[in-house]
PDB file of C-alpha atoms in Angstrom:
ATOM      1  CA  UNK A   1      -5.293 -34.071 -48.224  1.00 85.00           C
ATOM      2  CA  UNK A   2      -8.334 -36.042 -48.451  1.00 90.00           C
ATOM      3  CA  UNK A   3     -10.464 -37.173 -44.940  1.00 93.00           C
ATOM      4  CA  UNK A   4     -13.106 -38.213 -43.720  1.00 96.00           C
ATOM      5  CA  UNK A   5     -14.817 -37.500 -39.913  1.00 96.00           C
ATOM      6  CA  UNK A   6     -17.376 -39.269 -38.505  1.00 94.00           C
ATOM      7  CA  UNK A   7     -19.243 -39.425 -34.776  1.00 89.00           C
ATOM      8  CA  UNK A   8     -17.591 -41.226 -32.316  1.00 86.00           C
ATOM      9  CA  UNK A   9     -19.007 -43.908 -30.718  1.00 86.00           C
ATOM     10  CA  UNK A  10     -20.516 -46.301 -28.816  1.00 94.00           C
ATOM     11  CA  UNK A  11     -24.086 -45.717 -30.132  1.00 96.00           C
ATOM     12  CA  UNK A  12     -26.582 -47.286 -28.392  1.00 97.00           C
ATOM     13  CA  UNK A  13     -30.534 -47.445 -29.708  1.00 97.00           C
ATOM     14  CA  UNK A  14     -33.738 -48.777 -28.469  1.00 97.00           C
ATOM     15  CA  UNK A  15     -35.147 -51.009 -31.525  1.00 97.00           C
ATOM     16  CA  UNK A  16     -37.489 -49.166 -33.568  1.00 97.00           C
ATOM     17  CA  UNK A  17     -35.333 -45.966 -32.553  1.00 98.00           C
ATOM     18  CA  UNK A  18     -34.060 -42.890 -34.972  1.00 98.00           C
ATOM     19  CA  UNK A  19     -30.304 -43.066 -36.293  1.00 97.00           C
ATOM     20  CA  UNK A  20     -28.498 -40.740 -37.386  1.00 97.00           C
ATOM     21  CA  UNK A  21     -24.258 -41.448 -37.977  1.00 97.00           C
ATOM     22  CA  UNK A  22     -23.013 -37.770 -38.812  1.00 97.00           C
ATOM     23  CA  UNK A  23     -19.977 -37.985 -41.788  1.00 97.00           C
ATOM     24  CA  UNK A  24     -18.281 -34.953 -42.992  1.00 97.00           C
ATOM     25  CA  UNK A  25     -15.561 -35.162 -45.943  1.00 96.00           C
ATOM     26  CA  UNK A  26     -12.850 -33.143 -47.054  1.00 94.00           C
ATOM     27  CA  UNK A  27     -11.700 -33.867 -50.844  1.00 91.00           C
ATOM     28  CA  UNK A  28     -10.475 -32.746 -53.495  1.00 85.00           C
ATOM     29  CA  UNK A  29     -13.095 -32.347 -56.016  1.00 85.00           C
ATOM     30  CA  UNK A  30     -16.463 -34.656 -55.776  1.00 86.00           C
ATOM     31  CA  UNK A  31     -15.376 -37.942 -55.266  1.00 92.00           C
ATOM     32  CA  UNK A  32     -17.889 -41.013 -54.556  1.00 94.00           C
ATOM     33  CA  UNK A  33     -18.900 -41.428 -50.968  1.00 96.00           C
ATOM     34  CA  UNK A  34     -19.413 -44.634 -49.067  1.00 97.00           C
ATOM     35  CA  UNK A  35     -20.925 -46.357 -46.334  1.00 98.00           C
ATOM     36  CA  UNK A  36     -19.554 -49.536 -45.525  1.00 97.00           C
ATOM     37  CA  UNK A  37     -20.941 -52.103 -42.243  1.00 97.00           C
ATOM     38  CA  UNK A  38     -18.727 -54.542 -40.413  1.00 95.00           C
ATOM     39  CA  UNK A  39     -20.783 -57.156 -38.793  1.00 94.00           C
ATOM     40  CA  UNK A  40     -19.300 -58.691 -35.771  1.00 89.00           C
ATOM     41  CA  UNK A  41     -16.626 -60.750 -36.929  1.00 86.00           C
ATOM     42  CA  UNK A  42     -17.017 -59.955 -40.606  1.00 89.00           C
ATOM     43  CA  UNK A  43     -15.573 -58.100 -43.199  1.00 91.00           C
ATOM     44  CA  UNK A  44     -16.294 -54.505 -44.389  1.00 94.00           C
ATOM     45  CA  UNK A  45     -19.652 -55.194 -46.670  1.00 95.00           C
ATOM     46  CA  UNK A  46     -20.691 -51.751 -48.752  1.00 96.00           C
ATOM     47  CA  UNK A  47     -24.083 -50.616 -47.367  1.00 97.00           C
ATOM     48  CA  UNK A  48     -24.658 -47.421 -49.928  1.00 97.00           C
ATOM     49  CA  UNK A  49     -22.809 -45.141 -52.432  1.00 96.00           C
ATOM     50  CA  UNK A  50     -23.726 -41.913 -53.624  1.00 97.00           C
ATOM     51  CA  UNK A  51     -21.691 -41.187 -56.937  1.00 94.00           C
ATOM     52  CA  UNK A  52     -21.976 -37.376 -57.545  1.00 92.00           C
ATOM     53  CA  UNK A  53     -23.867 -34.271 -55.618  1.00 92.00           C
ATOM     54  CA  UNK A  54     -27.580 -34.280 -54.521  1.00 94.00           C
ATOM     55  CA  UNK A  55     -27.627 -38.155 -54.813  1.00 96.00           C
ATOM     56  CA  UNK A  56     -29.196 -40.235 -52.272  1.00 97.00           C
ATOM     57  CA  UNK A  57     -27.829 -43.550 -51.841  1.00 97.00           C
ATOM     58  CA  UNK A  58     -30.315 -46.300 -50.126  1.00 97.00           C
ATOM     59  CA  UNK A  59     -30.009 -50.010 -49.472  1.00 97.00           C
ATOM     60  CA  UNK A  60     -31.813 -52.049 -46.247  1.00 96.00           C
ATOM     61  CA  UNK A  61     -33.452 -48.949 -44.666  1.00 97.00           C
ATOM     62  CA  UNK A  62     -30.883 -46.659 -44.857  1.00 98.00           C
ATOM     63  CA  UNK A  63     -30.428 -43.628 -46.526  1.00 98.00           C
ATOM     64  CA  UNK A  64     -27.513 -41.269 -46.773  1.00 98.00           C
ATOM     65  CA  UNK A  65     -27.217 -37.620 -48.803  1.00 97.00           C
ATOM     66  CA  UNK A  66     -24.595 -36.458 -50.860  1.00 97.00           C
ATOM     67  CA  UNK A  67     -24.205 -32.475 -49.164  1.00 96.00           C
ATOM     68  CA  UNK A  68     -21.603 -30.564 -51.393  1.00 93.00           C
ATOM     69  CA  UNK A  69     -22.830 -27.102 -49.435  1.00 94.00           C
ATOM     70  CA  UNK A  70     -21.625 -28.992 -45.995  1.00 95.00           C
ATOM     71  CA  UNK A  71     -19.619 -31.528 -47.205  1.00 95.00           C
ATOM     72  CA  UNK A  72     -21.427 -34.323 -45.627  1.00 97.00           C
ATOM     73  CA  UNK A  73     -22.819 -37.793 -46.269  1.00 98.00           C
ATOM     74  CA  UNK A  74     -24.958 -38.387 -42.997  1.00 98.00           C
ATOM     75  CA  UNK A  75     -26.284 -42.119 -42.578  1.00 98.00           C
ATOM     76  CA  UNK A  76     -29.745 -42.331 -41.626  1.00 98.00           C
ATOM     77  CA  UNK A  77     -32.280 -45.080 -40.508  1.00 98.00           C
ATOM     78  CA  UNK A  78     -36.096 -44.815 -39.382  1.00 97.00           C
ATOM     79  CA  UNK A  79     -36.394 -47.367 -37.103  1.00 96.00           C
ATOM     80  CA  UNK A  80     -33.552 -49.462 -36.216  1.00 98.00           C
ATOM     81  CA  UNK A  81     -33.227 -53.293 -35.505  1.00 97.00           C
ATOM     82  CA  UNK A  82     -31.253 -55.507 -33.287  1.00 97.00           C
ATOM     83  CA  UNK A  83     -29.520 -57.201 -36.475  1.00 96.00           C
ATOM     84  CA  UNK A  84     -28.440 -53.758 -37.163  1.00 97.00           C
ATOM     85  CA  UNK A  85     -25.519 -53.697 -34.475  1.00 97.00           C
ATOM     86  CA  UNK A  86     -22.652 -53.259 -35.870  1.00 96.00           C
ATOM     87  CA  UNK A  87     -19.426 -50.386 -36.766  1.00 95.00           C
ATOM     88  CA  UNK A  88     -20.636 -48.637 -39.741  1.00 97.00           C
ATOM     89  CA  UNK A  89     -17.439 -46.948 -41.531  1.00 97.00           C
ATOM     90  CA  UNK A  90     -17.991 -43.788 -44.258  1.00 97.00           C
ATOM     91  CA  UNK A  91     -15.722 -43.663 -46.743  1.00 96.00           C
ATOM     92  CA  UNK A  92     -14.485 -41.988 -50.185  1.00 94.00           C
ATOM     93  CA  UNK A  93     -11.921 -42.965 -52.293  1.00 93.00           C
ATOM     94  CA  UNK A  94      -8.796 -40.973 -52.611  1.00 87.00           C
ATOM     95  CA  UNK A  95      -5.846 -40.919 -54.745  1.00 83.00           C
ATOM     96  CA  UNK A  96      -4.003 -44.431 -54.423  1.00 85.00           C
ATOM     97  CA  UNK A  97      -5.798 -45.552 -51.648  1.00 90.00           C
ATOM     98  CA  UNK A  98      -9.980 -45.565 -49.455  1.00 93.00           C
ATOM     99  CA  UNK A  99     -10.034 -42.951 -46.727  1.00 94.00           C
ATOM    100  CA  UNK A 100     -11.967 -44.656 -44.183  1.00 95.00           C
ATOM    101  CA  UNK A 101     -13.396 -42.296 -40.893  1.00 94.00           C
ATOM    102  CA  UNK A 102     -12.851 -44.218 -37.600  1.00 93.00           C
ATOM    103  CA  UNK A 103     -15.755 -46.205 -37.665  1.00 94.00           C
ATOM    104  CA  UNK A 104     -18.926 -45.903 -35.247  1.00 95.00           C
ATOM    105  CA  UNK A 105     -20.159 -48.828 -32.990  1.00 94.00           C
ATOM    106  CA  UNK A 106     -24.132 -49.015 -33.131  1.00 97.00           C
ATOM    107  CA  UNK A 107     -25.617 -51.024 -30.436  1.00 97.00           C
ATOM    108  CA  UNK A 108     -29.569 -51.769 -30.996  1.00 97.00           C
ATOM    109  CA  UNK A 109     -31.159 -53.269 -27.757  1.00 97.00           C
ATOM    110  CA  UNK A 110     -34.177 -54.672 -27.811  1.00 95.00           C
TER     111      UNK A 110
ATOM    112  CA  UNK B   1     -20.257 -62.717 -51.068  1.00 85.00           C
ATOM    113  CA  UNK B   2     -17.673 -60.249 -52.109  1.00 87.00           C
ATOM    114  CA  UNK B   3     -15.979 -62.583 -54.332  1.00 93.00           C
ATOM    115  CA  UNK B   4     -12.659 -61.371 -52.685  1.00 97.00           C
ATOM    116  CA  UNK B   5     -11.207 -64.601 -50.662  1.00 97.00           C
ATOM    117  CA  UNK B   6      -8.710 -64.737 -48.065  1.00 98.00           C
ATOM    118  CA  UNK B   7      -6.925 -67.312 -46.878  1.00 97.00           C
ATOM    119  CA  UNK B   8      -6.233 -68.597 -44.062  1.00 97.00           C
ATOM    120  CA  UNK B   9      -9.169 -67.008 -41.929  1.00 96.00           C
ATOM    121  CA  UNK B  10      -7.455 -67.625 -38.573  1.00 97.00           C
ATOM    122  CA  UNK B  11      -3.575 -67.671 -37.413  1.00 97.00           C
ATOM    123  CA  UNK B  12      -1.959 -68.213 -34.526  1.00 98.00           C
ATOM    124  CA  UNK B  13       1.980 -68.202 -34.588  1.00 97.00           C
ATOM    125  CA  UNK B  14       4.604 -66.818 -32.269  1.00 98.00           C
ATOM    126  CA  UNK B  15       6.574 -63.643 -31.620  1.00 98.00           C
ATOM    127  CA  UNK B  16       9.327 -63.730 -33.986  1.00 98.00           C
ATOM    128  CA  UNK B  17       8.228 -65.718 -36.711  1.00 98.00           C
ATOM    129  CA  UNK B  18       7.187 -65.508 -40.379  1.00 98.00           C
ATOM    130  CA  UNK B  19       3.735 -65.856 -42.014  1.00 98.00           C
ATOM    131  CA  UNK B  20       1.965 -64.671 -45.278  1.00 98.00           C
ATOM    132  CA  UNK B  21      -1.532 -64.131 -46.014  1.00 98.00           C
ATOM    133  CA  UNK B  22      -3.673 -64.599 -49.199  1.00 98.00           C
ATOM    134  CA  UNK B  23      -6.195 -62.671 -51.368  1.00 98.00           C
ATOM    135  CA  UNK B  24      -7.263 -63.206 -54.765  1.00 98.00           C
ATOM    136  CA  UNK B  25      -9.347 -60.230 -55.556  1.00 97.00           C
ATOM    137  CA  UNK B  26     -12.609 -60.439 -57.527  1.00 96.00           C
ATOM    138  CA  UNK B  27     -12.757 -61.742 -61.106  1.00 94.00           C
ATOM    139  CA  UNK B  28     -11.450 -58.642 -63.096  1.00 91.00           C
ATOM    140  CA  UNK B  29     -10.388 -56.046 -60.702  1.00 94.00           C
ATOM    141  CA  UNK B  30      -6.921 -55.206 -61.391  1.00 93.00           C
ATOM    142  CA  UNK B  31      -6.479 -53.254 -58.055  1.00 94.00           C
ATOM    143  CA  UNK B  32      -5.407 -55.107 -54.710  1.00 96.00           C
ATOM    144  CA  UNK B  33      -5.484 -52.444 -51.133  1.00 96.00           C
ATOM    145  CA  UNK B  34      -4.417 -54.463 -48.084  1.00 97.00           C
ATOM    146  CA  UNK B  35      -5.692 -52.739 -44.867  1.00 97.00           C
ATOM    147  CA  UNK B  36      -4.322 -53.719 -41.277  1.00 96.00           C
ATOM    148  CA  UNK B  37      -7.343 -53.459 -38.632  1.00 95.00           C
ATOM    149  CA  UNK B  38      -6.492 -53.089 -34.898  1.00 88.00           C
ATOM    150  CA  UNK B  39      -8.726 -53.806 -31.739  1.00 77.00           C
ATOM    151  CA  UNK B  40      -9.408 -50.458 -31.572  1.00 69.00           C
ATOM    152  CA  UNK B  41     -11.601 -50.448 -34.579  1.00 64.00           C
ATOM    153  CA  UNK B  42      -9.169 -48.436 -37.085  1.00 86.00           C
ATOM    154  CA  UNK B  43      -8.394 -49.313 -40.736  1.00 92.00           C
ATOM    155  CA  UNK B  44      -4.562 -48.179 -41.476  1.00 94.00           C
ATOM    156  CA  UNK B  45      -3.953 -48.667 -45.434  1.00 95.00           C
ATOM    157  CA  UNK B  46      -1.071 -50.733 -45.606  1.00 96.00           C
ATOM    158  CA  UNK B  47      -0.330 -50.958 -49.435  1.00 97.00           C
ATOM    159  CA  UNK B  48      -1.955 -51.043 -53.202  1.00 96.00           C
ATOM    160  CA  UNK B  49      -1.080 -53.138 -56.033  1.00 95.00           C
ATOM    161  CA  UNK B  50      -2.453 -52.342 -59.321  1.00 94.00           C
ATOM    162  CA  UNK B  51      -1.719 -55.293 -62.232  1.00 93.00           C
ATOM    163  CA  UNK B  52       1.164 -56.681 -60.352  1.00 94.00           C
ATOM    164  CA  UNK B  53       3.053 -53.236 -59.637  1.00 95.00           C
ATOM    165  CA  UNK B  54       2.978 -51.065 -56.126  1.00 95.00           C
ATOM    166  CA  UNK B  55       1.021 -48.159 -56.612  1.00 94.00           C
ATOM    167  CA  UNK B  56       0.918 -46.885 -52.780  1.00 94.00           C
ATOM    168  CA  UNK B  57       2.364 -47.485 -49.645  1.00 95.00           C
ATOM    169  CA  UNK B  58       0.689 -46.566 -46.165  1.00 93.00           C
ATOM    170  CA  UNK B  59       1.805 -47.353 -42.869  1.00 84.00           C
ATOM    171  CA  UNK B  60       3.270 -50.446 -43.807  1.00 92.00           C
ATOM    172  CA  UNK B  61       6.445 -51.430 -41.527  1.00 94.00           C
ATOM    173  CA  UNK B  62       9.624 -52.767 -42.904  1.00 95.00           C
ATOM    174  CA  UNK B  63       8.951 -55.929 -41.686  1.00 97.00           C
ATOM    175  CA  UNK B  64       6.258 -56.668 -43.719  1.00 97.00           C
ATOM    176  CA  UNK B  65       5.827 -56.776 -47.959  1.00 96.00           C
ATOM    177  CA  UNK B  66       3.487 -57.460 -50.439  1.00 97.00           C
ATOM    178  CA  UNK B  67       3.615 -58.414 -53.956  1.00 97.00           C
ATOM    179  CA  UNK B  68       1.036 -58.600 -56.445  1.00 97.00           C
ATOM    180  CA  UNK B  69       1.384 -61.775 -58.622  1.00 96.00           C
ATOM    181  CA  UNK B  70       0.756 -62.064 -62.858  1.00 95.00           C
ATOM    182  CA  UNK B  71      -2.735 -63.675 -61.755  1.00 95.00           C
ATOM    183  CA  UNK B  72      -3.367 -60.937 -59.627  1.00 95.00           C
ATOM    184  CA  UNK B  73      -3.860 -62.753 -56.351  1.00 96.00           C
ATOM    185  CA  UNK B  74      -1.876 -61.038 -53.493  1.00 98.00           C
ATOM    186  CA  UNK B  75       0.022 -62.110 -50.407  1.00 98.00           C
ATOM    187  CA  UNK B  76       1.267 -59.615 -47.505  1.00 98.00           C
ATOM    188  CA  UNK B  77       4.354 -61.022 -45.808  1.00 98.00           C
ATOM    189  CA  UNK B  78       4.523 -60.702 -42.497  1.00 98.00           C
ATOM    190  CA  UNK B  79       7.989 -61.230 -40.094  1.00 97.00           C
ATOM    191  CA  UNK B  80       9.438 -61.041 -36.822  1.00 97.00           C
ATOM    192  CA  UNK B  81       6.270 -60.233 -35.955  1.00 98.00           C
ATOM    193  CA  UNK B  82       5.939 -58.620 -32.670  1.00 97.00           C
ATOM    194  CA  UNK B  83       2.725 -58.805 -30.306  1.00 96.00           C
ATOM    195  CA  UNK B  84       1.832 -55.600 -31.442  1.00 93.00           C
ATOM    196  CA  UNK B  85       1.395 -57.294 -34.850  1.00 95.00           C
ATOM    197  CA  UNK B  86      -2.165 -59.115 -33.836  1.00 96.00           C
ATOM    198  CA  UNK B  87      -5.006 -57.889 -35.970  1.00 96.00           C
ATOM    199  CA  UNK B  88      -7.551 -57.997 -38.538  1.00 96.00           C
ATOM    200  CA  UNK B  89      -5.922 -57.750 -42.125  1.00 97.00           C
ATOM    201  CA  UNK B  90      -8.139 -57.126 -44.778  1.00 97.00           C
ATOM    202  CA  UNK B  91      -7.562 -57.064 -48.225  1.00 97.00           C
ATOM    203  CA  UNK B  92     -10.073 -55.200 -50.544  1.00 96.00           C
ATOM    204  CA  UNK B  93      -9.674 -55.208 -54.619  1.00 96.00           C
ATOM    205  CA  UNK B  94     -11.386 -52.753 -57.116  1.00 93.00           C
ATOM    206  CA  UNK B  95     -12.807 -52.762 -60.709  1.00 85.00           C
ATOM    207  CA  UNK B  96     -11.664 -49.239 -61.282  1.00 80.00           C
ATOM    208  CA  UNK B  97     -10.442 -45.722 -59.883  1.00 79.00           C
ATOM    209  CA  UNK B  98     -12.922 -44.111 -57.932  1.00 82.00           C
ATOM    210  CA  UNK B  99     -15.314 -47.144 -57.282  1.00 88.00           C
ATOM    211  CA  UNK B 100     -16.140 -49.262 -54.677  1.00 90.00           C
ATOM    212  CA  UNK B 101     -13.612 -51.401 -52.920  1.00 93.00           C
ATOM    213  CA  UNK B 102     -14.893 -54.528 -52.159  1.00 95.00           C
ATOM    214  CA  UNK B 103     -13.539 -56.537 -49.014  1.00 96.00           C
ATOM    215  CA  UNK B 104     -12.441 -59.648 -47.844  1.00 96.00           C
ATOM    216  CA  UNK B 105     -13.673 -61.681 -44.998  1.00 95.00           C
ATOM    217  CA  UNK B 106     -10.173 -60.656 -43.575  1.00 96.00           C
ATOM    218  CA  UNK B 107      -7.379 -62.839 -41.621  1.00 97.00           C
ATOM    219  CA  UNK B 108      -7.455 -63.171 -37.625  1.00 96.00           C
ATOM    220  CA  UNK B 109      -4.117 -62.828 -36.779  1.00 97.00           C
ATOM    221  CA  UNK B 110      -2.405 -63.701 -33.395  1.00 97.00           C
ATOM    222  CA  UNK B 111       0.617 -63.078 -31.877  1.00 97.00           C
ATOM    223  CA  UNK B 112       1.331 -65.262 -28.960  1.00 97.00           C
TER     224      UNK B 112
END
């Protein structure tokens, strides 16, 4: 069936830092991919989609790929900030229900 | 702002009792998912309404049900509930297959 794996966490970033969140997919077909963000105490907010193969979905900063060859969606960042702590979830959406990975904790310190 | 609202944002009650949460899902999204979210992080699917009729069920325990009413607002029963039961329950609605779910602010629920 359909899944998604992403990096475990804690990750924890200088400000100003690199990120990458690694996100690999199994589905059947090419389904939408997702990145949703959970601030502390929040609901799950959508941070970028990528609708179809080669896209690039942006929003804030970050920027994620849509990899058919390796099946991944990778979430990316140039420089990080402290408002950017938070669990950042990938996602797709599968038959009757969203397959959600397990969700990875950033932690940006200043 | 989602435009999905849940109600109530916090609960308290005690082992063994009853309560029911809310969602009306955005203006026009026929779909209703209502996700259970533990302290650990992980978001179980629970269920999926789609125009008032169960489309899916997830890991959702016989203690709890969910109906989808003709205005398309939600509710997730929950009973006997059991410490285990404390969590985050979101519920997320849809404008169509494949698209983006949007989410709820989600309900705080404790077991005491």
């Amino acid at each position: 069936g359909d899944s998604v794996t992403q990096m475990e966490g804690p990750v924890t970033l200088s400000e100003e830092a690199f990120l990458t969140i690694n996100c690999t997919y199994t589905a059947t077909g090419y389904p939408s991919l997702f990145w949703y963000v959970q601030y502390p105490g929040e609901g799950l907010q959508l941070l970028l989609k990528a609708t179809k193969a080669d896209d690039k979905g942006s929003n804030k900063g970050f920027e994620a790929t849509y990899r058919k060859e390796t099946t991944s969606f990778h979430l990316e960042k140039g420089s990080v900030q402290v408002s950017d702590s938070a669990v950042y979830f990938c996602a797709l959406p599968g038959t009757y229900k969203y397959i959600f990975g397990t969700g990875t904790r950033l932690k940006v310190l200043a | 702002d989602s435009g999905v609202t849940q109600t109530p944002k916090h609960l308290i009650t005690a082992t063994g009792q009853r309560v029911t949460l809310r969602c009306s899902p955005r203006s026009g999204d026929l779909s209703v998912y209502w996700y259970q979210q533990s302290l650990d992080q992980g978001l179980q699917f629970l269920i999926q309404y789609y125009n008032g009729e169960e489309r899916a069920k997830g890991n959702i325990l016989e203690r709890f049900s969910a109906q989808q009413f003709p205005d398309l607002h939600s509710e997730l029963n929950l009973s006997s509930l059991e410490l285990g039961d404390s969590a985050l329950y979101f519920c997320a609605s849809t404008p169509g297959q494949g698209t983006e779910a949007f989410f709820g602010q989600g309900t705080r629920l404790t077991v005491v």
